[in-house]
Structure formats: C-alpha cells, structure tokens
Amino acid sequence: MAVDKIAEGVVVSMTYVLTVDGEEVGRANADEPLEYLHGAENIVPGLEAALEGKVIGDTVHVVVPPEDAYGYYDEDEVDEFDLEDIPGGEALEPGMMVEVEDDDGYIYTGTVMEVTEDSIVVDFNPPLAGKTLTFDVQVVGLREADAEELDHGHPHSLNDYYDDEEEDEE
Ligand code: ZN
C-alpha cells in the first residue's frame, strides 16, 4: 500500500530549519533529512499537528508556542547539589550538559548553571523550554512504518538518532 499523505503510522522524511528568537538553532538539509514516525510524539506536538495530511513536496511554515513545544520554564526544575555527589563535578563548567541519577536509577539530563567550591546548580528544564519555535519544513519522503518501527515508536532507517540500546538488551 502506497503512502500518499502524512497520517498516523507513516515515516516522514523532512528537511527543516528551526528558528528561535530570530536565531537559527537547528536544521536538517536534503542530504540528511530528519525522519520521524508520525503520531508517535517523536517531534513536538505543534509541529506534528501542522504536518498532518501533507504530501511530498509540501512546505510548511509554522510558529509553535511553548505549550505545544517544550512547555514553559519551571523554576522548580533548577536544583543545587553537593559537588561531592556529582562524579567529576569539579571539571564541570556553566553551559555543559550533565546527567544526574536519582534514587530510583532514573537519569535526568540538565544544564550546568553554576559551579562553586562545594556545590553545583543544574537546570533540568529542556533547553528550549519557554521558547516559541518557528519551523520551516519541506516534506521530502513518505513510507509506511514496518511492524518493528510501530512497536518501538520510531523509525529505524537513517542513522542512530533514535537510541535502541535499551530495546536491544531485552
Ligand atoms: Zn527501535
């Protein structure tokens, strides 16, 4: 069955330019388009909704408010840690990404805000929290997802953008 438009269960290839506050912060060009599985929340909800029903060759310009992207900035997501609790913490500098494991073994990724002699402040908000995202997208390819892709909730073809490590271990 050929796929002619974007719908749930379709793997979409697209080029895009992402602009925030007038500055380009991300892009995928035609030589290495981004692939995602439509309906699986691989991309922010506001962009996914704007792409519904589009066909190959369509261009989409969409402005996505924070509530349909990475949410609003939350002051409560900023935490301070004792430096001794962070392995390698002395080497960290503001702006670096850091992974912190909680008591249940869940790993959170955050951005280092401040490092003092004995403490470190980490912001766990997504880097684009509170931002309005402007996407310029062109749809360059559509195909049906296979059963394994539907099961995993992401496409498998292009690169290792979608991390399968956990699934492979099962
Ligand atoms: Zn997978």
Short mmCIF file of C-alpha atoms and ligand atoms in Angstrom, two decimals:
data_model
loop_
_atom_site.label_atom_id
_atom_site.label_comp_id
_atom_site.label_asym_id
_atom_site.label_seq_id
_atom_site.Cartn_x
_atom_site.Cartn_y
_atom_site.Cartn_z
CA MET A 1 0.00 0.00 0.00
CA ALA A 2 1.50 3.27 -1.09
CA VAL A 3 1.53 6.19 1.29
CA ASP A 4 0.40 9.46 -0.27
CA LYS A 5 -0.01 11.74 2.72
CA ILE A 6 1.11 12.16 6.32
CA ALA A 7 -1.00 10.17 8.76
CA GLU A 8 -0.52 8.03 11.85
CA GLY A 9 1.97 5.21 11.23
CA VAL A 10 3.77 6.95 8.37
CA VAL A 11 7.54 7.51 8.46
CA VAL A 12 8.15 11.06 7.27
CA SER A 13 11.46 12.41 5.90
CA MET A 14 11.75 16.16 6.07
CA THR A 15 14.18 19.00 5.85
CA TYR A 16 13.74 21.79 8.35
CA VAL A 17 15.13 24.98 9.75
CA LEU A 18 14.29 25.76 13.38
CA THR A 19 14.45 29.40 14.43
CA VAL A 20 14.14 30.71 18.00
CA ASP A 21 14.15 34.44 18.84
CA GLY A 22 15.27 35.16 15.27
CA GLU A 23 18.25 32.84 15.51
CA GLU A 24 18.70 29.50 13.75
CA VAL A 25 19.16 26.75 16.35
CA GLY A 26 18.71 23.61 14.30
CA ARG A 27 18.34 22.26 10.79
CA ALA A 28 18.30 19.15 8.63
CA ASN A 29 19.33 19.53 4.99
CA ALA A 30 18.28 17.47 1.98
CA ASP A 31 21.41 15.28 2.14
CA GLU A 32 20.48 14.15 5.64
CA PRO A 33 16.80 14.75 6.29
CA LEU A 34 15.18 14.09 9.64
CA GLU A 35 12.95 11.04 9.80
CA TYR A 36 10.18 10.62 12.34
CA LEU A 37 7.22 8.34 12.90
CA HIS A 38 4.01 10.36 12.65
CA GLY A 39 1.68 10.00 15.63
CA ALA A 40 4.41 8.71 17.95
CA GLU A 41 5.42 12.04 19.53
CA ASN A 42 8.93 11.91 18.04
CA ILE A 43 8.62 15.65 17.35
CA VAL A 44 6.95 18.48 19.26
CA PRO A 45 3.12 18.30 19.19
CA GLY A 46 2.64 21.66 17.44
CA LEU A 47 4.81 20.63 14.50
CA GLU A 48 3.33 17.14 14.29
CA ALA A 49 -0.19 18.61 14.11
CA ALA A 50 0.84 21.07 11.37
CA LEU A 51 2.21 18.23 9.22
CA GLU A 52 -0.92 16.04 9.35
CA GLY A 53 -2.20 15.39 5.82
CA LYS A 54 0.77 16.94 4.00
CA VAL A 55 2.22 15.34 0.86
CA ILE A 56 5.74 15.05 -0.59
CA GLY A 57 6.96 18.46 -1.74
CA ASP A 58 4.75 20.44 0.61
CA THR A 59 6.42 23.22 2.55
CA VAL A 60 5.14 24.16 5.99
CA HIS A 61 5.87 27.33 7.95
CA VAL A 62 4.62 27.01 11.49
CA VAL A 63 5.08 29.03 14.67
CA VAL A 64 4.74 26.77 17.71
CA PRO A 65 4.09 28.32 21.16
CA PRO A 66 5.79 26.79 24.23
CA GLU A 67 2.67 24.87 25.29
CA ASP A 68 2.81 22.92 22.01
CA ALA A 69 6.59 22.55 22.11
CA TYR A 70 8.79 22.07 25.20
CA GLY A 71 6.49 23.66 27.76
CA TYR A 72 7.05 26.67 29.96
CA TYR A 73 10.14 27.36 32.01
CA ASP A 74 9.76 25.97 35.55
CA GLU A 75 11.87 27.48 38.36
CA ASP A 76 11.32 24.29 40.40
CA GLU A 77 13.34 22.34 37.82
CA VAL A 78 16.54 24.06 38.98
CA ASP A 79 18.36 22.07 41.67
CA GLU A 80 21.50 22.53 43.74
CA PHE A 81 23.75 19.56 44.54
CA ASP A 82 26.77 18.99 46.76
CA LEU A 83 29.75 18.87 44.45
CA GLU A 84 30.95 15.65 46.09
CA ASP A 85 27.73 13.90 44.99
CA ILE A 86 28.49 14.55 41.32
CA PRO A 87 31.30 12.33 39.96
CA GLY A 88 33.74 14.53 38.06
CA GLY A 89 31.83 17.60 39.18
CA GLU A 90 34.96 19.76 39.62
CA ALA A 91 35.54 19.64 35.86
CA LEU A 92 32.08 20.97 35.01
CA GLU A 93 31.51 24.47 33.73
CA PRO A 94 28.35 26.51 33.18
CA GLY A 95 26.65 25.57 29.92
CA MET A 96 27.73 21.93 29.96
CA MET A 97 25.17 19.14 29.87
CA VAL A 98 25.22 16.74 32.80
CA GLU A 99 23.37 13.53 33.68
CA VAL A 100 22.16 13.05 37.23
CA GLU A 101 20.77 9.75 38.51
CA ASP A 102 18.04 9.80 41.15
CA ASP A 103 17.45 7.22 43.90
CA ASP A 104 15.34 5.09 41.55
CA GLY A 105 18.07 4.93 38.92
CA TYR A 106 16.27 7.28 36.56
CA ILE A 107 18.66 9.53 34.66
CA TYR A 108 17.89 13.21 34.16
CA THR A 109 19.76 15.44 31.74
CA GLY A 110 20.33 19.03 32.75
CA THR A 111 22.40 22.10 32.00
CA VAL A 112 25.05 23.28 34.47
CA MET A 113 24.20 26.82 35.58
CA GLU A 114 26.78 27.50 38.27
CA VAL A 115 29.72 25.70 39.91
CA THR A 116 31.06 26.87 43.27
CA GLU A 117 33.68 25.39 45.58
CA ASP A 118 31.29 22.87 47.07
CA SER A 119 28.06 23.00 45.10
CA ILE A 120 26.69 22.82 41.60
CA VAL A 121 23.43 24.25 40.25
CA VAL A 122 21.73 22.28 37.47
CA ASP A 123 18.75 23.39 35.37
CA PHE A 124 16.63 20.40 34.27
CA ASN A 125 14.31 22.41 32.05
CA PRO A 126 14.59 21.39 28.38
CA PRO A 127 16.97 23.87 26.68
CA LEU A 128 14.06 25.25 24.62
CA ALA A 129 11.54 25.45 27.49
CA GLY A 130 9.52 28.65 27.34
CA LYS A 131 10.52 29.30 23.73
CA THR A 132 8.33 29.86 20.70
CA LEU A 133 9.68 27.71 17.88
CA THR A 134 9.46 28.67 14.21
CA PHE A 135 9.82 25.74 11.80
CA ASP A 136 10.27 25.90 8.03
CA VAL A 137 9.79 22.36 6.82
CA GLN A 138 9.71 20.59 3.49
CA VAL A 139 8.34 17.06 3.24
CA VAL A 140 10.79 15.02 1.13
CA GLY A 141 9.74 11.40 1.68
CA LEU A 142 6.91 9.23 2.99
CA ARG A 143 6.72 5.50 3.60
CA GLU A 144 4.82 3.03 5.71
CA ALA A 145 6.43 2.11 9.04
CA ASP A 146 7.19 -1.59 9.50
CA ALA A 147 5.87 -3.59 12.44
CA GLU A 148 9.04 -3.22 14.49
CA GLU A 149 9.11 0.55 14.00
CA LEU A 150 5.48 0.81 15.11
CA ASP A 151 6.30 -1.34 18.12
CA HIS A 152 9.29 0.84 19.06
CA GLY A 153 7.53 4.10 18.24
CA HIS A 154 10.30 5.46 16.00
CA PRO A 155 11.86 4.87 12.56
CA HIS A 156 14.96 2.72 12.07
CA SER A 157 16.42 3.53 8.69
CA LEU A 158 18.66 6.55 8.61
CA ASN A 159 21.09 6.91 11.46
CA ASP A 160 21.27 6.23 15.17
CA TYR A 161 19.24 9.30 16.07
CA TYR A 162 16.73 7.08 17.85
CA ASP A 163 18.54 5.18 20.58
CA ASP A 164 17.73 1.46 20.54
CA GLU A 165 20.19 0.33 23.21
CA GLU A 166 17.56 -0.40 25.84
CA GLU A 167 15.38 -2.36 23.43
CA ASP A 168 18.28 -4.41 22.11
CA GLU A 169 19.16 -5.57 25.60
CA GLU A 170 15.73 -7.09 26.16
ZN ZN B 1 13.83 0.95 17.71
#
